[in-house]
Coordinates of C-alpha atoms in Angstrom, one line a residue:
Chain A
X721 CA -39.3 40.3 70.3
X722 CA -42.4 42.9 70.2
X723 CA -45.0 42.4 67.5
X724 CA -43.6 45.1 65.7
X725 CA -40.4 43.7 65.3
X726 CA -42.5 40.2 64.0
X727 CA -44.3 41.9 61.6
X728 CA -41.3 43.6 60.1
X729 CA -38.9 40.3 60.0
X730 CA -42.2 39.0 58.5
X731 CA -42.1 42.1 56.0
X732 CA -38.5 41.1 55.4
X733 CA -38.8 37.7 54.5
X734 CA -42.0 37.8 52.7
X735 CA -39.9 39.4 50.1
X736 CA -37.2 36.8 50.2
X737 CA -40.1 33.6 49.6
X738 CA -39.6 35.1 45.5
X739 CA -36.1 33.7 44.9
X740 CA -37.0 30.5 47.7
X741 CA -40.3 30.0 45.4
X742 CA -38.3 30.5 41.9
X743 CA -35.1 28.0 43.0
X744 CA -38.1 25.4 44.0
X745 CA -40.2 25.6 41.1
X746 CA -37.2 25.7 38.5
X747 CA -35.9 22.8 40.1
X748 CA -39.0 20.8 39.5
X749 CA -39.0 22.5 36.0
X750 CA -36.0 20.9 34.6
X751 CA -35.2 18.0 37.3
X752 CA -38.5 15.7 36.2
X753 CA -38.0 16.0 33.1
X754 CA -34.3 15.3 33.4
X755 CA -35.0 12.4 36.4
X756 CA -37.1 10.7 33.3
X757 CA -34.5 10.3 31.1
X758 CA -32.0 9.0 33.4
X759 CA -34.4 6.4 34.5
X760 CA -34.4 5.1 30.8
X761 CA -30.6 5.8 30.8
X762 CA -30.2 3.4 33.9
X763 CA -32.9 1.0 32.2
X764 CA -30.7 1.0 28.7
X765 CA -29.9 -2.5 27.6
X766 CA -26.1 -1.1 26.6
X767 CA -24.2 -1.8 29.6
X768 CA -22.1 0.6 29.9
X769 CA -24.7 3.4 29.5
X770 CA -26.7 2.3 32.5
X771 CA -23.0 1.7 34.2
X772 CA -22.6 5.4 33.7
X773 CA -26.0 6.5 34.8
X774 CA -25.2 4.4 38.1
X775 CA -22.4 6.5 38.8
X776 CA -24.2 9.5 38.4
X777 CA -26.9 8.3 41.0
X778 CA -24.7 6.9 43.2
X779 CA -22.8 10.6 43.2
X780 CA -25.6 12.6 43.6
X781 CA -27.1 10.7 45.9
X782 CA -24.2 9.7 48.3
X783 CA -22.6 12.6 48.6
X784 CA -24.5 15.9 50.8
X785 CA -26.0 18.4 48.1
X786 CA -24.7 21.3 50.3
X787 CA -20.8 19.9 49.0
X788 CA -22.9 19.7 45.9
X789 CA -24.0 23.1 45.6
X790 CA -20.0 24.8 46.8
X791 CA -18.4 22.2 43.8
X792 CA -20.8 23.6 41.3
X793 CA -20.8 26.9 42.4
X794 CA -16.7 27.6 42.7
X795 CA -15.8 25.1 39.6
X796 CA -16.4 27.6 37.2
X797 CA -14.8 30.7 38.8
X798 CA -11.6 28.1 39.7
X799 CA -11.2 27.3 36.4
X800 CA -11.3 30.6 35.2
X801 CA -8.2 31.8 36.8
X802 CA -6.2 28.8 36.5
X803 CA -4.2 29.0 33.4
X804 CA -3.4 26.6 30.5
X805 CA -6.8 26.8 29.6
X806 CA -8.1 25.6 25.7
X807 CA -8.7 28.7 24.4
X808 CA -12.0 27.8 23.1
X809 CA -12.8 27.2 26.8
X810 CA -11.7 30.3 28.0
X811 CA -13.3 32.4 25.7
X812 CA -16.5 30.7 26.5
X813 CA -16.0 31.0 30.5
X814 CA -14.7 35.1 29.9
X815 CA -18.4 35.7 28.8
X816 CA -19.4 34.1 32.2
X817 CA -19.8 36.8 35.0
X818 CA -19.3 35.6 38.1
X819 CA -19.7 38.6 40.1
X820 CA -23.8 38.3 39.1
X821 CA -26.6 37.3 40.9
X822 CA -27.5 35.2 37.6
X823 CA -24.3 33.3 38.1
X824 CA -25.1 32.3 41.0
X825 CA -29.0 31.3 40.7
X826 CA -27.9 29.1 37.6
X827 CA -25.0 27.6 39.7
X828 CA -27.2 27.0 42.6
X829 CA -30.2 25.7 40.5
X830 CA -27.8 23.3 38.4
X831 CA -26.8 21.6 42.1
X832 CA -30.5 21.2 42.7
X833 CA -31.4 19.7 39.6
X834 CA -28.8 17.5 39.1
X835 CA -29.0 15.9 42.7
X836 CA -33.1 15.9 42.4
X837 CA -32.8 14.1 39.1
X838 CA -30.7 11.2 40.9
X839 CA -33.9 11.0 43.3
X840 CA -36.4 11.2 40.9
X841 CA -34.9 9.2 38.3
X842 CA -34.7 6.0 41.0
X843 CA -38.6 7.2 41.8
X844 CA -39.5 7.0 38.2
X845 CA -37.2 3.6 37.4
X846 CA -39.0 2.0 39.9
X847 CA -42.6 3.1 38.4
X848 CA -41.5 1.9 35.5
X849 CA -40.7 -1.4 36.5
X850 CA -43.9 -1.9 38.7
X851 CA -45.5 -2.5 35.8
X852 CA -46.2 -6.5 34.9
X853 CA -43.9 -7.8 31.5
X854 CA -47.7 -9.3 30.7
X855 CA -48.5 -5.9 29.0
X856 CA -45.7 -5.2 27.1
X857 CA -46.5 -8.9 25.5
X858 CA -50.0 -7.8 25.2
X859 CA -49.8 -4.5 23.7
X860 CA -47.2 -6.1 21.4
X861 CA -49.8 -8.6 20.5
X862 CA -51.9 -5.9 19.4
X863 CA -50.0 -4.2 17.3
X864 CA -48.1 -1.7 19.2
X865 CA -45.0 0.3 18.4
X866 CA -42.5 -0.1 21.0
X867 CA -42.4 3.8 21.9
X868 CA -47.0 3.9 21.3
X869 CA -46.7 1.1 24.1
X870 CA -44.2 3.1 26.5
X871 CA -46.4 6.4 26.1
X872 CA -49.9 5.1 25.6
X873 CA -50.1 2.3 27.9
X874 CA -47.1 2.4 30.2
X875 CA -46.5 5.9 31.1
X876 CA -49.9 6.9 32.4
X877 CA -49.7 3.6 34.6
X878 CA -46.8 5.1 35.9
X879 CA -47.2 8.5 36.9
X880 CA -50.3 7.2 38.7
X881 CA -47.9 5.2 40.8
X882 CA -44.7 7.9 41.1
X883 CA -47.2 10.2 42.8
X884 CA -46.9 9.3 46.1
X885 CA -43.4 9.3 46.0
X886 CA -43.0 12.4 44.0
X887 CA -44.8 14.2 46.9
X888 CA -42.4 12.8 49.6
X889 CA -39.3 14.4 47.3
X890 CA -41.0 17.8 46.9
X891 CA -42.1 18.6 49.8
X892 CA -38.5 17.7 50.8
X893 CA -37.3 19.8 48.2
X894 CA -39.6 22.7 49.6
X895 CA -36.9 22.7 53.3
X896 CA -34.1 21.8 50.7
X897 CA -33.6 25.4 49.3
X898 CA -32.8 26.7 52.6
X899 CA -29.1 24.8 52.0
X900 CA -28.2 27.6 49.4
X901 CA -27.5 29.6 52.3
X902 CA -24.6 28.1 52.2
X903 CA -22.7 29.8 49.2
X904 CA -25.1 33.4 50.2
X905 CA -27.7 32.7 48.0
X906 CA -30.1 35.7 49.0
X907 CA -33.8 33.3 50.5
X908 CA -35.7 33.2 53.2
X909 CA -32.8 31.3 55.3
X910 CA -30.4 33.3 54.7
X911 CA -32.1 36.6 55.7
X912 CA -33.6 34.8 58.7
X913 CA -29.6 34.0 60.0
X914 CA -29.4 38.2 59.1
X915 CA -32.0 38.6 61.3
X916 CA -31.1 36.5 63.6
X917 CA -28.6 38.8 64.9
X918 CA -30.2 42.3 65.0
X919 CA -32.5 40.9 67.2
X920 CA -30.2 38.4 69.3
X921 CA -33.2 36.3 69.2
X922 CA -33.7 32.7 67.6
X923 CA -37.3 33.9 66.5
X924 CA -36.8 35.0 62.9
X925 CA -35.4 31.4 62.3
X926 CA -39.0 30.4 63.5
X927 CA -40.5 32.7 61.3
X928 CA -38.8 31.2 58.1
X929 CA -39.5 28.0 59.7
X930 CA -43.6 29.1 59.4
X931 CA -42.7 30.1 55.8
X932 CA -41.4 26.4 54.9
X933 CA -44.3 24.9 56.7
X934 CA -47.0 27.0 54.7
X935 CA -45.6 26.1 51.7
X936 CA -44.9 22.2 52.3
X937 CA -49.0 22.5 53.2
X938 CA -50.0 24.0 49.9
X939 CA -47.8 21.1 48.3
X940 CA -49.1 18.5 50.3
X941 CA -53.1 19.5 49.5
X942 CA -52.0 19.7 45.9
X943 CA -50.4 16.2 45.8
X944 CA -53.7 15.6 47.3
X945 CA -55.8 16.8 45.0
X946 CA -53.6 15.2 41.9
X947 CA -53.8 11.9 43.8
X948 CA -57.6 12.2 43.8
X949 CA -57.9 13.1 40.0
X950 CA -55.7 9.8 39.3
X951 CA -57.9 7.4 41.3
X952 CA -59.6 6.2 37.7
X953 CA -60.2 2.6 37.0
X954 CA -60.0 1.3 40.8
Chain B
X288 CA -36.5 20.1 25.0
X289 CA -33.8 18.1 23.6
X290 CA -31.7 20.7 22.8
X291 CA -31.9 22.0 26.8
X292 CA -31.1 17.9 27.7
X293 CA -28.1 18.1 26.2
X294 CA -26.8 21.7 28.1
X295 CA -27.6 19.3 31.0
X296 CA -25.6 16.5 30.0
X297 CA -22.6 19.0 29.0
X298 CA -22.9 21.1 32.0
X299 CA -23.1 17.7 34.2
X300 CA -19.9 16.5 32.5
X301 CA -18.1 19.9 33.1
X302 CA -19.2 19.8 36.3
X303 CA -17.5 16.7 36.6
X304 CA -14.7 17.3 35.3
X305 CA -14.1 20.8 37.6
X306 CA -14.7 18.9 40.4
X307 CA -11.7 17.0 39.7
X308 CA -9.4 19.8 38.4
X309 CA -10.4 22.3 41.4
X310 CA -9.1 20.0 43.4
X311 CA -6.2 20.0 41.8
X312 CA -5.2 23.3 41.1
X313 CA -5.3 24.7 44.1
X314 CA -2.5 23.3 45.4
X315 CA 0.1 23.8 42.4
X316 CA -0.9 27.0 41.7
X317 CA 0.0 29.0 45.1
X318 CA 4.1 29.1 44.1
X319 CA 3.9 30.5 40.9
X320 CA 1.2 33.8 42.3
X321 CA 3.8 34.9 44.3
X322 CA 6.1 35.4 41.7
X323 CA 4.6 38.0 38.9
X324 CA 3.0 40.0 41.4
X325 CA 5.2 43.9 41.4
X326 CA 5.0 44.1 37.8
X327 CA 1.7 42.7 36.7
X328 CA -0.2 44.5 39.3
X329 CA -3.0 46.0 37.7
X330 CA -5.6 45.5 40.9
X331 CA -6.1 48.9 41.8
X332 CA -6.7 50.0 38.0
X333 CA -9.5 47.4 37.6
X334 CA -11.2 48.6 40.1
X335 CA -11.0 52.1 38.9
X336 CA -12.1 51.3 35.7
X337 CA -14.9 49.2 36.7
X338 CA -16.0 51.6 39.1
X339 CA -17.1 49.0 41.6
X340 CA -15.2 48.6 45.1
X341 CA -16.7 44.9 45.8
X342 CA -16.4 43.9 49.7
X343 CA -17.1 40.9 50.7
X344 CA -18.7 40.5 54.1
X345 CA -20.5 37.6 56.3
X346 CA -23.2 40.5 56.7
X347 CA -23.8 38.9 60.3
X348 CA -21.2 40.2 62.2
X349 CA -22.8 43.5 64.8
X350 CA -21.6 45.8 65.0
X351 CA -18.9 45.8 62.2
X352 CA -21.1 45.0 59.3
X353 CA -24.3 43.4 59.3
X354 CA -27.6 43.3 58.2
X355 CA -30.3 45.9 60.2
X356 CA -34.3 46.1 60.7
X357 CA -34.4 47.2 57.2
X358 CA -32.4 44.7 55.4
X359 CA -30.2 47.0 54.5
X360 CA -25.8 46.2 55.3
X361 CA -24.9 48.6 58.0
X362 CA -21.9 48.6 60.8
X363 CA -18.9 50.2 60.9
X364 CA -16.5 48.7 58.7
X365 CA -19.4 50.0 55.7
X366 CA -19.4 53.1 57.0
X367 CA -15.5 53.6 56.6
X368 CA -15.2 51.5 53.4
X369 CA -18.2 53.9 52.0
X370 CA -15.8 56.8 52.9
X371 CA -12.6 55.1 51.4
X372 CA -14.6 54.4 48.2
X373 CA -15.8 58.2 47.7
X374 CA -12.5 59.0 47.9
X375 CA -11.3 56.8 45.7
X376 CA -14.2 57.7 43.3
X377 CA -15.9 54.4 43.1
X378 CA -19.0 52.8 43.8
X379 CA -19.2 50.8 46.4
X380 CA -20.7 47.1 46.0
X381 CA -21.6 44.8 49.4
X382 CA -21.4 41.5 48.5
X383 CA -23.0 38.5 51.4
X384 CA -20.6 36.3 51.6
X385 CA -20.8 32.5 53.3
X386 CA -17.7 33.3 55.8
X387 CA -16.5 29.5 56.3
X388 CA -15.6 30.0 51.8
X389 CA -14.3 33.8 51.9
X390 CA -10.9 32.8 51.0
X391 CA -12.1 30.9 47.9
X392 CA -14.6 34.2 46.9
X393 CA -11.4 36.5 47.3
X394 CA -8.8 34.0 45.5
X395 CA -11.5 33.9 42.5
X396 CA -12.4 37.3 42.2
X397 CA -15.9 37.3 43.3
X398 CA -15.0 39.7 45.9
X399 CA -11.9 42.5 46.2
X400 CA -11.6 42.5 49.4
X401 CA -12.7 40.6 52.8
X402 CA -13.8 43.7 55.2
X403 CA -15.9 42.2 58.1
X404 CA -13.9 42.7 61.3
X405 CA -11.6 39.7 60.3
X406 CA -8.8 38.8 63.1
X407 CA -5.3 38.3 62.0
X408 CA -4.1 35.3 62.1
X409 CA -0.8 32.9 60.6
X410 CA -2.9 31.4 58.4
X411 CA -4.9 34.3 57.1
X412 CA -2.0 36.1 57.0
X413 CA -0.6 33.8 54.8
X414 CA -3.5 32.8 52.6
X415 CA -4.2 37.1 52.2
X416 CA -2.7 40.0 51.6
X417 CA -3.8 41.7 55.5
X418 CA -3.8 45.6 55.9
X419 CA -2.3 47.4 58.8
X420 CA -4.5 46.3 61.9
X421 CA -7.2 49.3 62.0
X422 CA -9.1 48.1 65.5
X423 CA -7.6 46.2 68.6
X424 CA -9.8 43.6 69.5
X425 CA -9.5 40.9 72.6
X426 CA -11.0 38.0 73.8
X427 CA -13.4 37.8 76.6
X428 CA -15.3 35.2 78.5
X429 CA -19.3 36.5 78.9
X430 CA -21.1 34.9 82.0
X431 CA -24.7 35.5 83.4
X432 CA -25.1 37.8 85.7
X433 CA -26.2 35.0 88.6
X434 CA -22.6 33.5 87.6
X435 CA -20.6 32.5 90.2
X436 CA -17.4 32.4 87.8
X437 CA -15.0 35.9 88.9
X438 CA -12.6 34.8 87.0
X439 CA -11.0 32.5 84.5
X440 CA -10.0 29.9 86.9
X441 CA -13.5 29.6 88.5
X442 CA -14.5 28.4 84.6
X443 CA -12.9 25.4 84.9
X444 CA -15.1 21.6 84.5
X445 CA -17.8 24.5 82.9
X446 CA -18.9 24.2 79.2
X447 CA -17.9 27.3 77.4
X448 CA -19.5 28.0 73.8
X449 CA -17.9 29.8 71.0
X450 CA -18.1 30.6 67.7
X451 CA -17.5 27.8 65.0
X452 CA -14.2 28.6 62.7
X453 CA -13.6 31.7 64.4
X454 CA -10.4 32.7 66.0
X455 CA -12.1 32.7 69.1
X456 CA -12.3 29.2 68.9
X457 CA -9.0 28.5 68.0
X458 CA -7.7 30.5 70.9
X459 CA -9.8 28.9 73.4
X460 CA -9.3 25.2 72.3
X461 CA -5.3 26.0 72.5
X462 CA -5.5 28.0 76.0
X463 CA -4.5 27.2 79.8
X464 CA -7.4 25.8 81.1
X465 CA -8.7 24.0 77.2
X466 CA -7.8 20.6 79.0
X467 CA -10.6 21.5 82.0
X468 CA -13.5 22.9 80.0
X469 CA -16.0 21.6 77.5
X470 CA -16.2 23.6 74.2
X471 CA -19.4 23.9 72.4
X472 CA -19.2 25.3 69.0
X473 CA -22.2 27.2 67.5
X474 CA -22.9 28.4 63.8
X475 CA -23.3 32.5 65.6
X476 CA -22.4 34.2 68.3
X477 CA -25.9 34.8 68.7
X478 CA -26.9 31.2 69.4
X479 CA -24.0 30.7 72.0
X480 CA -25.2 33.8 74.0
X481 CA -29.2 32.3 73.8
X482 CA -27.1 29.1 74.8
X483 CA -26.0 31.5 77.4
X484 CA -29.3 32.5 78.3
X485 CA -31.0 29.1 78.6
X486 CA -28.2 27.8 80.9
X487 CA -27.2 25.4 77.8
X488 CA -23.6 26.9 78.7
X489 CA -21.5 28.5 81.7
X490 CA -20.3 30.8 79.7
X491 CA -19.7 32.3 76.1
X492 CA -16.3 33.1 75.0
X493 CA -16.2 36.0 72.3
X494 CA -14.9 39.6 70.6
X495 CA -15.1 41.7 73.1
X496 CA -16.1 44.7 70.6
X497 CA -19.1 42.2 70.4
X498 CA -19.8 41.7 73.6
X499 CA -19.6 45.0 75.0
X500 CA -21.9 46.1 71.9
X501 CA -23.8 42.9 72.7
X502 CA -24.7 44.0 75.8
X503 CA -25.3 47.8 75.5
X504 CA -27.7 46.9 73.3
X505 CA -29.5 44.1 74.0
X506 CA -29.8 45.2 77.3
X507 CA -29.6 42.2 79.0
X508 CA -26.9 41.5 81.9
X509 CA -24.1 39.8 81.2
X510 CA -20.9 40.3 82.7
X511 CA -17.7 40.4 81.4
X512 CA -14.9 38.4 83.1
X513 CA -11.8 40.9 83.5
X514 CA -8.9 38.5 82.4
X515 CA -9.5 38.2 78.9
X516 CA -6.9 36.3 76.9
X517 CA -4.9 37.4 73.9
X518 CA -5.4 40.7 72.1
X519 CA -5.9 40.5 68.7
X520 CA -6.4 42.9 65.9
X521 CA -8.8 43.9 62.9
X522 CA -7.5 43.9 59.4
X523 CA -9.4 43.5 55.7
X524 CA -8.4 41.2 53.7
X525 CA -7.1 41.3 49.7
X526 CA -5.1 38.8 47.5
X527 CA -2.0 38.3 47.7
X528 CA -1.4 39.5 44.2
X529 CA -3.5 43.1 44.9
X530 CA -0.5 45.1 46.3
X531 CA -1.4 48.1 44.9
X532 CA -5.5 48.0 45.7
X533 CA -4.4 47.4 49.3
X534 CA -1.9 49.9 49.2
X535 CA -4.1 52.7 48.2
X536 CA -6.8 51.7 50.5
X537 CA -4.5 51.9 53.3
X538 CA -3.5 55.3 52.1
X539 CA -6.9 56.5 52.2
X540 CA -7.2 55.3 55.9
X541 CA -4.3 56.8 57.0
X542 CA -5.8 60.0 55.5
X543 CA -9.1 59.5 56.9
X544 CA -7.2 58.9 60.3
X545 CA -5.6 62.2 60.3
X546 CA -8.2 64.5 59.0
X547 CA -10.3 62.9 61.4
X548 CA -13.3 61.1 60.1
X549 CA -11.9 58.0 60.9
X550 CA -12.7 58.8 64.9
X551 CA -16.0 60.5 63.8
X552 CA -16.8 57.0 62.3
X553 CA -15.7 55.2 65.1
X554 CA -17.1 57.7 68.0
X555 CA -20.7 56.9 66.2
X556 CA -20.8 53.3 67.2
X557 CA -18.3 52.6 70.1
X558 CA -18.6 56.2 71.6
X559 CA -14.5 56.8 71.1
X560 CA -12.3 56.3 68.8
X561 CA -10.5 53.1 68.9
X562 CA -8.7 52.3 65.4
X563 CA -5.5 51.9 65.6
X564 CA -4.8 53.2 62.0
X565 CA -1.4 55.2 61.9

């Protein structure tokens, strides 16, 4: 391939980093938050609630997220041609166009977050857990509620901890979007494939592979930074 | 927050819960499509009154529809269907496709119609409702030009790379010499030629509208080996129930056929014209 050609593959997938960029950072948007609360799912006293939450990790988590992403993405359209339906549910899945590009970001994104919340959630459980029962004793000792102890004295404990770990999963997460390819989600992979062809040439995939890398880098001087900020009382 | 926790924990459990049923569905549900189809067709209205014509395509395939320089879907299947669909008055609407799920898009409506140089075969002919063949396509083994292979018999003990889940594959794993030759399967036909190039391979077994378009283009040399094996042919794809979309479009061909713009179409990328529309 001439430099021209380069350039314009470049031009074309420069474009396509938007909806790479926005599946990553929604991901992260709703899977922490998510991966949190099924950490203290799994850590609930009520058996068969952290029973539950195990299933859910051991799903997500044992099973590829490309299968993950095709089941979420064709359950919905499935069900709305099959017939028998409640009608309360089919009224609610008639307002549901399948035909948009909004159908499928949500559809994609809600495969990412569920199988990132697995990861993070066993990230964050073990965080959690790091931290020595003498504490718990102490700040009861001193008066603590139980939920003042979890977010004054445990939580920030923790996240200094996750960090590391965290970093590891997104900069996974960064290659990760390229598997929505698989059900045609429009990013930079995608378009690289397209590209691929015109050109009978592997370089555009190298190209996209540049992309990934730049971005992984940012992440990785950020988790830096972030590290660095949390280094108090050492 | 809360309130977008539990659209999590709903959604997750509906998720669930498809998973289960999608499964099951699909295989009850084939008998009973077959049955209501003359009377309850209302395919070709819907797309009338929608105003969209939406054709699902791998968007990879040269030169039948892909994606050019400018991102933009171009080949020749998009240039006919643009031509049906002004005919028919409606807009039409390109919609990428992963092609190892087409049948599922098509089945639930995602897309009208699969129109991306798709071979016949038993099995798509059974899953779809085909066209008439428009294009006559065969299969051709592709060699370097410093091969020593003349022939299909000289191929034998060689590894021969194809495309993954396409017909070409199925012919070659099922043909004379399959019991003599290694197959390689690769995502593209594009990868199995660079295969071809880096000496990965013997030899690349493909379309041979693609390989004669391959190598005009790309101007590299390959060479094509004369005995090809089975001709197959070109159709689009609908479902099953859509008897009176498919209909209509095939109408329109055969129109397009006669008055001549289906050989203008064709004469602009293969230099003749080589449908086979009647």
């Amino acid at each position: 391939m001439s430099g021209k050609e380069i350039l314009d593959v470049t031009l074309i997938l420069l474009e396509y980093l938007v909806p790479t960029l926005k599946l990553f950072f929604f991901t992260l948007l709703f899977s922490i938050p998510l991966g949190m609360v099924v950490a203290l799912l799994k850590m609930c006293k009520f058996k068969p609630v952290s029973w539950l939450t195990n299933i859910y990790i051991l799903i997500m988590r044992g099973t590829p997220l490309m299968l993950q992403i095709i089941a979420i993405y064709y359950a919905i359209p499935y069900l709305k041609i099959s017939e028998n339906l409640p009608v309360f549910l089919k009224n609610i899945l008639d307002g549901i166009d399948i035909q948009g590009d909004a159908f499928m970001f949500r559809a994609v994104l809600t495969a990412f977050v569920l199988n990132y919340a697995a990861y993070f959630a066993e990230i964050f459980r073990g965080g959690i857990e790091s931290i020595p029962k003498g504490q718990y004793e102490a700040s009861e000792a001193l008066g603590f509620t139980k939920i003042q102890t979890f977010f004054h004295i445990i939580l920030p404990q923790v996240i200094k901890r996750i960090v590391p770990a965290s970093s590891n999963e997104v900069v996974i997460l960064v290659k990760d979007t390229s598997l929505a390819n698989i059900v045609a989600y429009a990013e930079i992979t995608l378009k690289a494939k397209q590209q691929m062809q015109i050109y009978s040439s592997l370089t555009p995939l190298f190209i996209a592979g540049a992309f990934y890398f730049v971005i992984s880098m940012v992440m990785t001087v950020v988790f830096t930074f972030i590290e660095k900020k949390l280094n108090y009382y050492r | 927050m809360k309130k977008s926790l539990l659209k999590k924990v709903f959604g997750l459990s509906v998720a669930a819960f498809m998973m289960l049923t999608s499964v099951g569905c699909g295989s009850g549900s084939d008998d009973k499509e077959s049955s209501y189809s003359a009377e309850s067709d209302d395919s070709l209205q819907k797309v009338l009154d929608s105003g969209k014509f939406i054709l699902g395509l791998d968007a990879t395939f040269k030169p039948m529809g892909y994606t050019d320089e400018n991102d933009e879907i171009v080949g020749f299947d998009i240039d006919v269907a643009e031509e049906v669909c002004s005919r028919m008055g409606v807009e039409l609407v390109k919609q990428p496709i992963n092609w190892d799920t087409k049948e599922q898009d098509l089945n639930v409506g995602k897309i009208d119609c699969i129109w991306n140089g798709m071979s016949v075969n038993p099995g798509r002919a059974e899953e779809m409702n085909l066209s008439e063949p428009y294009m006559k396509n065969s299969m051709v083994f592709v060699v370097g030009a410093s091969s020593e292979a003349k022939g299909m018999e000289d191929l034998k003990g060689k590894t021969i790379a194809v495309q993954n889940g396409s017909t070409a594959q199925e012919i070659l794993e099922s043909c004379d010499i399959a019991g003599d030759i290694t197959v390689q399967a690769m995502a593209t036909n594009v990868e199995a030629l660079q295969q071809l190039d880096l000496a990965i391979v013997d030899a690349v077994f493909l379309d041979s509208v693609v390989a004669n378009y391959e190598i005009q283009t790309s101007g590299k040399d390959y060479v094509v080996l004369p005995d090809g094996l089975e001709e197959e042919e070109y159709a689009i794809g609908f479902r099953k129930n859509d008897q009176k979309l498919r209909d209509e479009v095939q109408k329109i061909l055969s129109e397009m056929k006669a008055d001549g713009k289906l050989g203008e179409i064709s004469t602009k990328w293969f230099g003749s014209d080589i449908t086979t529309v009647k």
